[in-house]
Coordinates of C-alpha atoms and ligand atoms in Angstrom, one line a residue:
X1 CA -0.2 0.1 0.0
X2 CA 1.2 3.5 -1.1
X3 CA 0.4 6.1 0.7
X4 CA 0.3 10.0 -0.8
X5 CA 1.0 12.6 1.4
X6 CA -0.5 16.1 0.4
X7 CA 0.4 18.8 1.7
X8 CA -0.3 21.3 -1.1
X9 CA -1.7 24.8 0.5
X10 CA 0.1 24.3 3.6
X11 CA 2.0 27.0 5.0
X12 CA 5.7 25.8 7.0
X13 CA 8.3 27.3 9.3
X14 CA 11.4 25.9 9.4
X15 CA 14.2 26.9 11.8
X16 CA 17.7 26.3 12.0
X17 CA 19.1 25.1 8.4
X18 CA 22.9 25.4 8.9
X19 CA 23.7 23.2 5.3
X20 CA 22.2 19.9 3.6
X21 CA 23.0 17.4 6.0
X22 CA 20.9 19.8 9.5
X23 CA 18.0 17.6 10.0
X24 CA 16.4 20.5 10.0
X25 CA 16.7 20.1 5.5
X26 CA 15.7 16.3 5.7
X27 CA 12.2 18.1 7.4
X28 CA 12.0 21.1 4.7
X29 CA 12.7 18.4 2.1
X30 CA 9.7 16.1 2.4
X31 CA 7.5 19.1 3.1
X32 CA 8.8 20.7 0.2
X33 CA 7.9 17.3 -2.0
X34 CA 4.7 16.5 -0.5
X35 CA 3.8 21.0 -2.1
X36 CA 4.1 22.9 1.1
X37 CA 5.1 26.3 1.0
X38 CA 8.1 26.5 3.5
X39 CA 9.8 30.0 4.5
X40 CA 13.2 29.2 6.4
X41 CA 15.0 31.0 9.5
X42 CA 18.6 31.1 9.6
X43 CA 20.6 32.4 12.2
X44 CA 23.5 34.0 11.1
X45 CA 24.3 36.7 7.9
X46 CA 27.0 33.8 7.4
X47 CA 24.5 30.7 6.6
X48 CA 22.6 32.6 3.5
X49 CA 24.2 32.0 0.9
X50 CA 24.5 27.7 2.3
X51 CA 20.6 27.8 2.9
X52 CA 19.4 30.1 -0.6
X53 CA 21.4 27.0 -2.5
X54 CA 19.1 24.6 -1.1
X55 CA 16.4 26.4 -1.7
X56 CA 16.9 27.8 -5.2
X57 CA 15.3 25.2 -6.9
X58 CA 12.3 25.3 -4.7
X59 CA 9.9 28.9 -6.0
X60 CA 7.8 30.3 -3.2
X61 CA 10.2 30.1 -0.7
X62 CA 11.9 32.3 1.6
X63 CA 14.4 33.5 4.5
X64 CA 14.9 35.9 6.9
X65 CA 17.6 36.0 9.2
X66 CA 16.6 35.0 13.0
X67 CA 18.2 34.1 16.4
X68 CA 16.5 32.8 17.8
X69 CA 17.6 34.0 21.1
X70 CA 17.2 37.7 20.1
X71 CA 13.2 38.7 21.1
X72 CA 13.6 41.4 18.2
X73 CA 14.8 39.1 15.8
X74 CA 11.9 36.6 16.6
X75 CA 9.4 39.0 16.4
X76 CA 10.1 40.0 12.9
X77 CA 10.7 36.6 12.0
X78 CA 7.0 35.5 13.1
X79 CA 5.5 39.3 11.1
X80 CA 6.9 37.7 7.6
X81 CA 5.3 34.4 8.3
X82 CA 2.0 36.1 9.0
X83 CA 2.8 39.0 5.9
X84 CA 3.8 35.7 3.6
X85 CA 1.1 33.4 4.2
X86 CA -1.1 35.1 6.9
X87 CA -1.2 31.7 8.8
X88 CA 1.1 28.6 9.9
X89 CA -0.1 24.8 10.2
X90 CA 4.0 23.8 10.3
X91 CA 6.3 24.9 13.1
X92 CA 9.8 23.3 12.9
X93 CA 12.2 24.0 15.3
X94 CA 15.7 21.9 14.5
X95 CA 18.4 24.6 16.9
X96 CA 19.9 23.4 19.6
X97 CA 24.0 25.5 20.7
X98 CA 25.9 24.3 23.9
X99 CA 29.2 26.5 24.4
X100 CA 32.3 23.1 23.8
X101 CA 33.1 24.0 27.2
X102 CA 30.6 22.7 28.8
X103 CA 31.0 19.6 26.6
X104 CA 34.0 20.0 27.6
X105 CA 34.4 18.4 30.7
X106 CA 32.8 17.9 33.8
X107 CA 29.2 18.5 33.9
X108 CA 29.4 19.0 37.6
X109 CA 31.8 22.0 36.7
X110 CA 29.0 23.7 34.1
X111 CA 28.6 27.6 35.3
X112 CA 26.1 29.5 35.3
X113 CA 26.4 31.2 31.7
X114 CA 27.1 28.0 29.7
X115 CA 24.3 26.6 31.5
X116 CA 21.7 29.3 30.5
X117 CA 23.4 29.7 27.0
X118 CA 22.2 26.0 26.8
X119 CA 18.8 25.9 27.8
X120 CA 18.0 29.0 26.3
X121 CA 19.3 28.8 22.6
X122 CA 17.6 24.8 23.0
X123 CA 15.0 24.8 24.9
X124 CA 13.5 28.2 25.9
X125 CA 13.6 29.1 22.0
X126 CA 10.6 26.5 21.1
X127 CA 8.6 28.6 23.9
X128 CA 9.1 31.9 22.2
X129 CA 8.7 30.6 18.8
X130 CA 5.7 28.5 19.4
X131 CA 4.0 31.1 21.2
X132 CA 4.7 33.6 18.8
X133 CA 2.9 30.7 16.3
X134 CA 0.1 30.4 18.0
X135 CA -2.5 33.1 16.6
X136 CA -1.6 32.9 13.2
X137 CA -2.5 28.7 13.5
X138 CA -5.6 26.9 13.7
X139 CA -7.0 23.4 14.7
X140 CA -4.5 20.9 13.0
X141 CA -2.0 22.4 13.0
X142 CA 1.9 21.1 13.8
X143 CA 4.9 21.9 15.4
X144 CA 8.1 19.3 15.4
X145 CA 11.3 20.1 17.5
X146 CA 14.2 17.7 17.2
X147 CA 15.3 16.4 21.1
X148 CA 18.2 13.6 21.7
X149 CA 18.6 9.8 24.3
X150 CA 20.9 12.2 26.1
X151 CA 17.9 13.8 27.7
X152 CA 16.6 10.1 29.8
X153 CA 20.2 8.7 29.9
X154 CA 24.2 9.9 31.0
X155 CA 25.7 9.9 27.4
X156 CA 29.9 11.4 28.2
X157 CA 30.0 15.0 27.4
X158 CA 26.8 15.2 26.2
X159 CA 26.2 18.1 29.8
X160 CA 24.0 20.4 29.7
X161 CA 22.3 19.1 26.4
X162 CA 21.3 16.8 28.4
X163 CA 19.7 18.8 30.7
X164 CA 18.2 21.3 27.4
X165 CA 16.8 17.8 26.0
X166 CA 14.8 17.3 28.6
X167 CA 13.5 20.9 29.3
X168 CA 12.9 20.7 25.4
X169 CA 10.7 17.2 26.0
X170 CA 9.2 18.2 28.9
X171 CA 8.2 21.7 27.2
X172 CA 6.5 19.8 24.9
X173 CA 3.9 18.0 27.0
X174 CA 3.4 21.9 28.3
X175 CA 3.3 23.6 25.1
X176 CA 0.8 20.5 24.0
X177 CA -1.5 20.7 26.7
X178 CA -1.7 24.4 26.0
X179 CA -2.3 24.3 22.4
X180 CA -4.7 21.2 23.0
X181 CA -7.5 22.7 23.3
X182 CA -7.5 23.9 19.0
X183 CA -5.7 20.1 18.5
X184 CA -3.1 22.3 16.9
X185 CA -0.5 19.1 18.1
X186 CA 3.0 19.3 19.9
X187 CA 5.8 16.7 19.2
X188 CA 9.7 16.1 19.7
X189 CA 11.7 13.3 17.4
X190 CA 14.0 12.3 19.1
X191 CA 16.8 11.3 16.3
X192 CA 19.5 8.6 16.5
X193 CA 23.7 9.9 16.0
X194 CA 23.8 11.5 12.6
X195 CA 26.8 14.3 11.5
X196 CA 26.1 16.9 11.1
X197 CA 27.6 20.5 11.6
X198 CA 26.0 20.8 15.2
X199 CA 26.9 16.9 15.4
X200 CA 31.0 17.9 15.0
X201 CA 30.5 19.6 18.6
X202 CA 30.2 16.8 20.4
X203 CA 33.6 15.2 21.8
X204 CA 34.5 11.7 20.6
X205 CA 31.5 12.4 17.9
X206 CA 32.5 9.6 15.6
X207 CA 33.6 7.0 17.9
X208 CA 29.3 7.9 20.4
X209 CA 28.1 7.6 16.0
X210 CA 30.8 3.7 15.3
X211 CA 29.4 2.7 18.7
X212 CA 25.6 4.0 17.6
X213 CA 26.3 1.6 14.7
X214 CA 27.5 -1.4 15.9
X215 CA 24.4 -1.4 18.6
X216 CA 21.6 -0.8 18.3
X217 CA 18.9 -3.8 16.8
X218 CA 19.8 -2.6 13.1
X219 CA 23.0 -2.3 12.8
X220 CA 23.4 0.6 11.7
X221 CA 21.9 4.4 12.6
X222 CA 19.6 5.7 11.5
X223 CA 19.2 7.9 8.6
X224 CA 18.1 12.0 8.4
X225 CA 15.7 11.2 5.5
X226 CA 13.7 8.5 8.0
X227 CA 13.8 12.0 10.5
X228 CA 12.5 13.8 7.8
X229 CA 10.1 10.7 7.2
X230 CA 8.9 10.9 10.7
X231 CA 8.7 14.3 10.7
X232 CA 6.0 14.1 7.0
X233 CA 4.0 12.2 8.9
X234 CA 3.4 14.0 12.6
X235 CA 3.2 16.7 10.8
X236 CA 0.7 15.6 8.4
X237 CA -2.6 14.6 9.2
X238 CA -1.3 10.6 9.2
X239 CA -0.3 12.2 13.0
X240 CA -3.7 13.7 14.5
X241 CA -4.2 12.3 17.4
X242 CA -0.2 12.1 18.7
X243 CA 0.4 14.7 20.7
X244 CA 3.0 16.7 23.3
X245 CA 4.8 12.8 22.6
X246 CA 9.1 12.1 22.3
X247 CA 8.9 9.5 19.3
X248 CA 12.5 7.9 18.7
X249 CA 14.2 7.2 15.3
X250 CA 17.2 5.6 16.1
X251 CA 17.1 2.2 14.0
X252 CA 16.2 0.7 18.0
X253 CA 19.7 2.7 19.7
X254 CA 17.7 3.6 22.5
X255 CA 16.5 0.1 23.5
X256 CA 19.4 -1.6 23.4
X257 CA 21.8 -1.7 26.5
X258 CA 25.1 -3.5 24.5
X259 CA 24.1 -5.7 21.6
X260 CA 26.5 -9.0 21.8
X261 CA 29.0 -9.4 19.6
X262 CA 27.7 -12.4 17.0
Ligands
LIG301 P1 22.8 21.5 12.7 O1 24.7 22.0 12.8 O2 22.5 21.3 11.1 O3 21.6 22.6 13.5 C1 22.2 22.8 14.1 C2 21.2 24.6 13.9 O4 20.9 25.9 15.2 C3 21.8 25.6 13.2 O5 20.6 25.7 12.1 C4 21.8 27.1 14.0 O6 22.7 27.7 13.0 C5 21.2 27.0 14.5 N1 21.4 27.9 15.8 C6 22.3 26.8 16.6 N2 22.1 28.5 17.7 C7 20.8 29.1 17.6 C8 20.5 30.4 17.3 N3 20.9 31.5 19.1 N4 19.2 31.4 17.1 C9 19.0 30.4 15.8 N5 19.3 29.7 15.3 C10 20.7 28.5 16.0 O7 23.2 20.9 13.2 P2 21.6 19.4 13.3 O8 22.2 17.9 13.7 O9 21.1 19.2 12.3 O10 20.6 19.8 14.6 C11 19.9 20.0 14.1 C12 18.3 19.2 15.3 O11 19.0 18.0 15.4 C13 19.3 19.9 17.0 O12 17.8 20.5 18.4 C14 20.2 19.0 17.2 O13 20.0 18.5 18.8 C15 18.8 17.7 17.3 N6 20.2 16.5 17.4 C16 20.7 15.9 16.1 C17 21.2 14.7 16.0 C18 22.5 14.2 15.4 O14 23.7 13.5 15.6 N7 22.6 14.7 14.8 C19 20.8 13.9 16.6 C20 19.4 13.9 17.8 C21 19.1 15.4 17.7

C-alpha cells in the first residue's frame, strides 16, 4: 500500500538549517516534496549563502535571518510569516547550541552562563517560537522539534545539552497541553546520532556514532531521511491524535543496553 502525503496549500516555517546535512533540511525536503510552502530562518548572515543554494530550485520559498534568542528577531520573523502566508500550519524547530567548554569537561563544572545559554538556545526558543506561532495557527496545525536520548540517560560529554534536551521534552508536553484545546499538536523527534555540524561540536562524536551503529537493533544508525519521513508523518494529518510525545527514530538504539557481539 502506498500513501501519498499532500501538503499543497499548507504553509511551514523551518528554523535551523545550516547546510544540506542539517536535520532541518531533511525535514524541509519532505515538506517541499509534499507541496508545502516553506519559509526558513537562519541564525546569522554567514549561513544565508548555503540556504540560498539549497532553496534555489524550490520556488516560493523565502528566508529570513533570526537569532532564536533575540526577541526582536523572533518578532520580525513571525511578522514575516504573517505577511507571507497569513497563517501557519507547520513549525519545525531544529535548533540547539551549548558552548564547547560545557561539553569538554565534567557536568558538575557547568557554569551559570553556559547553563543559561544552552537552555535558552536549545529549549526556551521552542516556547518563544510556539507562542508567536499560536495566533497564526488553527486546528490541525503541528509543531515538531528535535531531541536526543541524552535527556534520559547519561551520554558522556553531552553534559548540559542533556539537561537542555530534557527541558525541551518537558516543554513539548506543556506546550501540547496549552495548545490542545484547538488540537494544535506539539511533538519532539528523538533522533539517533547523525553527522551534522552541531554533532561535530560534541567531543568524540565519531566514537559515539560508530558505537551507535554497532549497538542499534538494526546494526546501523538511523538516517536523516528517516528523520524527515517521521517528521512528515507528525506534521501531516496522518499524525492527528499524537501530541506531547517524544518519538524515537534511532534504528532501535535506545532500546538496547549493549548488543551481544556475534
Ligand atoms: P545543524 O548544525 O545542522 O543545526 C543546528 C542549527 O541550530 C543550525 O542551523 C544553527 O545555526 C542553529 N542555531 C544554533 N544557535 C542558534 C540561535 N541562537 N538562533 C538560531 N539558530 C541557532 O545540526 P543538526 O544536528 O541538524 O541539529 C538540529 C537539531 O537536531 C538540534 O536540536 C540537535 O540537537 C538535534 N539532534 C541532532 C542529532 C545529531 O546527531 N546530529 C541527534 C539528535 C538530535
